[in-house]
Amino acid sequence: MQHGADVAEGIAVIAHDDRRFTSSRHSHKQAQLLYAVDGVISLTTDSGTWVVPPSRAVWLPPNLEHVTASHASVRFRSLLINVGSNDALPTACMVVEVTPLLRELILRLAGLVDKPDRTEMAEAVIRLLLLELTFLPAQPLNLPLPKHPALSAFCETMLGDLAHTISIEEAASALYMSRATLMRLFQRETGLSFGRWRQQARMLKALALLAEGRNILDVALDCGYDSPSAFSAMFRRSLGRSPRDYFQSAPPPDETS
């Protein structure tokens, strides 16, 4: 179920509580802050994919075409924000950490929908929310996609079978180029090395599988790791805590109005 409503001038709130879904390709005239209350959301643009687990949000600048999808059941709250001439806000798509304060501000705005007598409070919450958002660090939860046609097709093939490990020499041979040429092309197109890109792809797939309730052994094997310990070590290096701790750290999905 999805519904949206204005909460104050220049701000609308979309609430979505539903099973697995995929949106059509679309854009918004306003900027969008999409917060995963419960479940994992992925957002794909021409330049890459961002994965939003619980306790995180993704920021989209205005007029950016994208597709939004969920992995299993999901609850999210999305703010559509008329940024106007606010130069302090991000101009690129990014995943941001949701502090306890930012979470409460998002949920407070959702609770103020259809309450015209609380407009003054809504405007105060919005001002504080924008200040809190401005200084949040981006999280490493995106996968840049190459524009180069042959490399893009090859990356899509890798994404379809991340359990299979292909060496950079095998990849170069499949693309009819030298190892050095592929390394330069990959770095130029994605900003990442071949190995780092594959690791990032595996981590983002793992987040989606973990959100579905899959056990760590199955997730490790599906993502190309020989053991749960190797997978957990990679996950901790990338996100600073173990897979279990990462999801348990998300706040409970209750809302206050």
CSV table of C-alpha atoms in Angstrom, one decimal:
chain,number,residue,atom,x,y,z
A,1,MET,CA,0.0,0.0,0.0
A,2,GLN,CA,1.4,3.4,-1.0
A,3,HIS,CA,0.0,6.8,-0.3
A,4,GLY,CA,1.3,10.3,-0.3
A,5,ALA,CA,0.2,13.7,1.0
A,6,ASP,CA,1.5,17.2,1.5
A,7,VAL,CA,2.6,17.9,5.1
A,8,ALA,CA,3.7,21.5,4.6
A,9,GLU,CA,4.4,23.9,1.7
A,10,GLY,CA,7.1,22.3,-0.5
A,11,ILE,CA,7.2,19.0,1.4
A,12,ALA,CA,5.2,15.8,0.7
A,13,VAL,CA,5.4,12.4,2.4
A,14,ILE,CA,4.9,9.0,0.7
A,15,ALA,CA,4.3,6.0,2.9
A,16,HIS,CA,4.7,2.5,1.5
A,17,ASP,CA,4.0,-0.7,3.4
A,18,ASP,CA,3.9,-3.7,1.1
A,19,ARG,CA,5.4,-6.9,-0.3
A,20,ARG,CA,8.1,-7.1,-2.9
A,21,PHE,CA,7.6,-4.5,-5.6
A,22,THR,CA,9.4,-2.8,-8.5
A,23,SER,CA,8.4,0.7,-9.7
A,24,SER,CA,8.3,1.9,-13.3
A,25,ARG,CA,11.1,4.3,-14.3
A,26,HIS,CA,10.2,7.7,-13.1
A,27,SER,CA,11.5,11.0,-11.6
A,28,HIS,CA,10.3,13.7,-9.3
A,29,LYS,CA,10.5,17.5,-9.7
A,30,GLN,CA,11.5,17.7,-6.0
A,31,ALA,CA,14.5,16.1,-4.3
A,32,GLN,CA,13.6,12.8,-2.5
A,33,LEU,CA,14.8,11.3,0.8
A,34,LEU,CA,13.8,7.7,0.9
A,35,TYR,CA,14.1,6.0,4.3
A,36,ALA,CA,13.9,2.2,4.8
A,37,VAL,CA,11.9,1.7,8.1
A,38,ASP,CA,12.0,-2.0,7.7
A,39,GLY,CA,13.3,-4.1,4.8
A,40,VAL,CA,15.8,-3.3,2.0
A,41,ILE,CA,15.2,-1.1,-1.0
A,42,SER,CA,17.3,-0.8,-4.1
A,43,LEU,CA,17.3,2.3,-6.4
A,44,THR,CA,18.8,2.2,-9.9
A,45,THR,CA,19.7,5.1,-12.1
A,46,ASP,CA,21.7,5.3,-15.4
A,47,SER,CA,24.9,5.7,-13.3
A,48,GLY,CA,24.5,2.9,-10.8
A,49,THR,CA,22.5,1.1,-8.1
A,50,TRP,CA,22.1,2.1,-4.5
A,51,VAL,CA,21.0,-0.3,-1.8
A,52,VAL,CA,19.2,1.0,1.3
A,53,PRO,CA,19.0,-1.3,4.3
A,54,PRO,CA,17.1,-0.5,7.5
A,55,SER,CA,18.4,2.6,9.4
A,56,ARG,CA,19.7,4.1,6.1
A,57,ALA,CA,18.2,6.5,3.6
A,58,VAL,CA,19.0,7.5,0.0
A,59,TRP,CA,19.0,11.1,-1.2
A,60,LEU,CA,18.0,11.8,-4.8
A,61,PRO,CA,18.4,15.2,-6.4
A,62,PRO,CA,15.5,16.6,-8.4
A,63,ASN,CA,14.6,15.2,-11.8
A,64,LEU,CA,16.7,12.1,-11.6
A,65,GLU,CA,15.1,9.2,-13.4
A,66,HIS,CA,15.2,6.0,-11.3
A,67,VAL,CA,13.6,2.6,-10.6
A,68,THR,CA,12.8,1.6,-7.0
A,69,ALA,CA,12.5,-2.0,-5.9
A,70,SER,CA,12.2,-3.9,-2.7
A,71,HIS,CA,13.6,-7.1,-1.5
A,72,ALA,CA,10.9,-9.1,0.3
A,73,SER,CA,8.4,-7.1,2.4
A,74,VAL,CA,9.3,-3.5,3.0
A,75,ARG,CA,8.2,-0.4,4.9
A,76,PHE,CA,9.6,2.9,3.8
A,77,ARG,CA,8.9,6.6,4.2
A,78,SER,CA,9.8,9.0,1.4
A,79,LEU,CA,10.0,12.8,1.6
A,80,LEU,CA,9.6,14.9,-1.5
A,81,ILE,CA,11.4,18.2,-0.8
A,82,ASN,CA,11.4,21.4,-2.9
A,83,VAL,CA,15.0,22.3,-2.3
A,84,GLY,CA,14.7,25.7,-4.1
A,85,SER,CA,18.1,27.6,-3.9
A,86,ASN,CA,19.5,25.6,-0.9
A,87,ASP,CA,23.0,25.1,-2.1
A,88,ALA,CA,24.0,23.2,1.1
A,89,LEU,CA,22.1,20.0,0.1
A,90,PRO,CA,23.7,17.2,-1.9
A,91,THR,CA,23.5,17.4,-5.7
A,92,ALA,CA,24.3,13.8,-6.3
A,93,CYS,CA,22.5,10.5,-5.4
A,94,MET,CA,23.9,9.0,-2.2
A,95,VAL,CA,23.1,6.7,0.7
A,96,VAL,CA,23.2,8.4,4.1
A,97,GLU,CA,23.3,7.2,7.7
A,98,VAL,CA,20.1,7.9,9.5
A,99,THR,CA,20.9,9.2,13.0
A,100,PRO,CA,18.3,8.6,15.7
A,101,LEU,CA,17.4,12.3,15.4
A,102,LEU,CA,16.9,12.1,11.6
A,103,ARG,CA,14.8,9.0,12.0
A,104,GLU,CA,12.5,10.6,14.5
A,105,LEU,CA,12.2,13.7,12.3
A,106,ILE,CA,11.2,11.6,9.3
A,107,LEU,CA,8.6,9.7,11.3
A,108,ARG,CA,7.3,12.8,12.9
A,109,LEU,CA,6.7,14.4,9.5
A,110,ALA,CA,4.8,11.2,8.4
A,111,GLY,CA,2.7,11.5,11.6
A,112,LEU,CA,1.8,15.1,10.7
A,113,VAL,CA,0.2,14.3,7.4
A,114,ASP,CA,-3.4,15.4,7.2
A,115,LYS,CA,-3.1,17.6,10.3
A,116,PRO,CA,-3.4,21.1,9.0
A,117,ASP,CA,-3.5,22.5,12.5
A,118,ARG,CA,0.1,21.3,13.0
A,119,THR,CA,1.6,23.2,10.1
A,120,GLU,CA,3.9,25.3,12.3
A,121,MET,CA,5.3,22.2,13.9
A,122,ALA,CA,5.8,20.6,10.5
A,123,GLU,CA,7.7,23.6,9.3
A,124,ALA,CA,10.0,23.5,12.4
A,125,VAL,CA,10.6,19.7,11.9
A,126,ILE,CA,11.5,20.3,8.2
A,127,ARG,CA,14.0,23.0,9.1
A,128,LEU,CA,15.8,20.8,11.6
A,129,LEU,CA,15.6,17.8,9.2
A,130,LEU,CA,17.4,19.7,6.5
A,131,LEU,CA,20.1,20.8,8.9
A,132,GLU,CA,20.6,17.3,10.1
A,133,LEU,CA,20.7,15.8,6.6
A,134,THR,CA,23.3,18.3,5.3
A,135,PHE,CA,26.1,17.0,7.4
A,136,LEU,CA,25.5,13.2,7.2
A,137,PRO,CA,28.3,11.1,5.6
A,138,ALA,CA,27.6,9.0,2.6
A,139,GLN,CA,27.8,5.2,3.1
A,140,PRO,CA,29.5,2.8,0.7
A,141,LEU,CA,26.3,1.2,-0.5
A,142,ASN,CA,26.3,2.0,-4.2
A,143,LEU,CA,27.5,0.1,-7.3
A,144,PRO,CA,28.5,2.3,-10.2
A,145,LEU,CA,27.7,0.9,-13.7
A,146,PRO,CA,29.9,1.4,-16.7
A,147,LYS,CA,28.7,3.2,-19.8
A,148,HIS,CA,31.1,1.4,-22.2
A,149,PRO,CA,28.7,-1.1,-24.0
A,150,ALA,CA,30.8,-4.2,-24.0
A,151,LEU,CA,31.9,-3.6,-20.4
A,152,SER,CA,28.4,-2.9,-19.3
A,153,ALA,CA,27.1,-6.1,-20.8
A,154,PHE,CA,29.9,-8.1,-19.1
A,155,CYS,CA,29.1,-6.5,-15.8
A,156,GLU,CA,25.5,-7.5,-16.1
A,157,THR,CA,26.6,-11.0,-16.8
A,158,MET,CA,28.7,-11.0,-13.6
A,159,LEU,CA,25.8,-9.6,-11.6
A,160,GLY,CA,23.7,-12.6,-12.8
A,161,ASP,CA,26.1,-15.1,-11.2
A,162,LEU,CA,28.1,-13.6,-8.4
A,163,ALA,CA,28.8,-17.0,-7.0
A,164,HIS,CA,31.2,-17.6,-9.9
A,165,THR,CA,34.6,-16.0,-9.5
A,166,ILE,CA,36.2,-14.9,-12.7
A,167,SER,CA,39.7,-13.6,-12.8
A,168,ILE,CA,40.7,-10.3,-14.4
A,169,GLU,CA,42.7,-12.2,-17.0
A,170,GLU,CA,39.6,-14.3,-17.9
A,171,ALA,CA,37.5,-11.1,-18.1
A,172,ALA,CA,40.1,-9.4,-20.3
A,173,SER,CA,40.2,-12.4,-22.6
A,174,ALA,CA,36.3,-12.4,-22.9
A,175,LEU,CA,36.4,-8.7,-23.8
A,176,TYR,CA,39.2,-9.1,-26.3
A,177,MET,CA,41.5,-6.7,-24.5
A,178,SER,CA,44.7,-6.8,-22.5
A,179,ARG,CA,44.7,-7.0,-18.7
A,180,ALA,CA,46.2,-3.6,-18.4
A,181,THR,CA,43.6,-2.1,-20.8
A,182,LEU,CA,40.7,-3.7,-18.8
A,183,MET,CA,42.1,-2.4,-15.6
A,184,ARG,CA,42.3,1.2,-16.9
A,185,LEU,CA,38.9,1.0,-18.5
A,186,PHE,CA,37.2,-0.4,-15.4
A,187,GLN,CA,38.8,2.3,-13.2
A,188,ARG,CA,37.8,5.1,-15.7
A,189,GLU,CA,34.2,3.8,-16.1
A,190,THR,CA,33.3,3.0,-12.5
A,191,GLY,CA,35.9,4.6,-10.3
A,192,LEU,CA,36.7,1.2,-8.8
A,193,SER,CA,39.1,-1.6,-9.6
A,194,PHE,CA,37.8,-4.8,-11.1
A,195,GLY,CA,38.2,-6.7,-7.8
A,196,ARG,CA,36.7,-3.8,-5.7
A,197,TRP,CA,33.7,-3.6,-8.0
A,198,ARG,CA,33.0,-7.3,-7.7
A,199,GLN,CA,33.3,-7.2,-3.9
A,200,GLN,CA,30.9,-4.3,-3.8
A,201,ALA,CA,28.4,-6.1,-6.0
A,202,ARG,CA,28.6,-9.1,-3.7
A,203,MET,CA,28.1,-7.1,-0.6
A,204,LEU,CA,25.0,-5.3,-2.0
A,205,LYS,CA,23.5,-8.7,-3.1
A,206,ALA,CA,24.3,-10.0,0.4
A,207,LEU,CA,22.4,-7.2,2.0
A,208,ALA,CA,19.3,-8.0,0.0
A,209,LEU,CA,19.5,-11.7,0.8
A,210,LEU,CA,20.0,-11.1,4.5
A,211,ALA,CA,17.0,-8.9,4.5
A,212,GLU,CA,15.0,-11.8,3.1
A,213,GLY,CA,16.0,-13.9,6.2
A,214,ARG,CA,18.5,-16.1,4.4
A,215,ASN,CA,21.1,-17.7,6.7
A,216,ILE,CA,24.7,-16.5,6.5
A,217,LEU,CA,26.0,-19.8,5.0
A,218,ASP,CA,23.6,-19.6,2.1
A,219,VAL,CA,24.3,-15.9,1.6
A,220,ALA,CA,28.1,-16.5,1.6
A,221,LEU,CA,27.9,-19.3,-1.0
A,222,ASP,CA,25.5,-17.3,-3.2
A,223,CYS,CA,27.9,-14.4,-3.2
A,224,GLY,CA,31.0,-16.4,-4.1
A,225,TYR,CA,32.6,-16.9,-0.7
A,226,ASP,CA,34.1,-20.2,0.4
A,227,SER,CA,32.9,-19.9,4.0
A,228,PRO,CA,30.7,-17.8,6.4
A,229,SER,CA,33.8,-16.6,8.1
A,230,ALA,CA,35.3,-15.2,4.9
A,231,PHE,CA,32.0,-13.5,4.1
A,232,SER,CA,31.6,-12.1,7.6
A,233,ALA,CA,35.2,-10.7,7.4
A,234,MET,CA,34.5,-8.9,4.1
A,235,PHE,CA,31.2,-7.6,5.5
A,236,ARG,CA,32.9,-6.2,8.6
A,237,ARG,CA,35.7,-4.6,6.6
A,238,SER,CA,33.2,-2.9,4.3
A,239,LEU,CA,30.5,-1.8,6.8
A,240,GLY,CA,32.3,-1.8,10.2
A,241,ARG,CA,30.3,-4.6,11.8
A,242,SER,CA,29.1,-8.2,11.3
A,243,PRO,CA,26.1,-9.1,9.2
A,244,ARG,CA,24.0,-9.9,12.4
A,245,ASP,CA,25.0,-6.7,14.1
A,246,TYR,CA,24.4,-4.6,11.1
A,247,PHE,CA,20.7,-5.6,10.9
A,248,GLN,CA,20.2,-5.8,14.6
A,249,SER,CA,21.5,-2.2,14.9
A,250,ALA,CA,18.5,-0.9,13.0
A,251,PRO,CA,15.9,0.7,15.4
A,252,PRO,CA,12.5,-1.0,15.8
A,253,PRO,CA,10.0,0.0,13.1
A,254,ASP,CA,7.4,1.6,15.4
A,255,GLU,CA,6.3,5.1,14.5
A,256,THR,CA,5.2,8.0,16.7
A,257,SER,CA,3.0,10.8,15.6
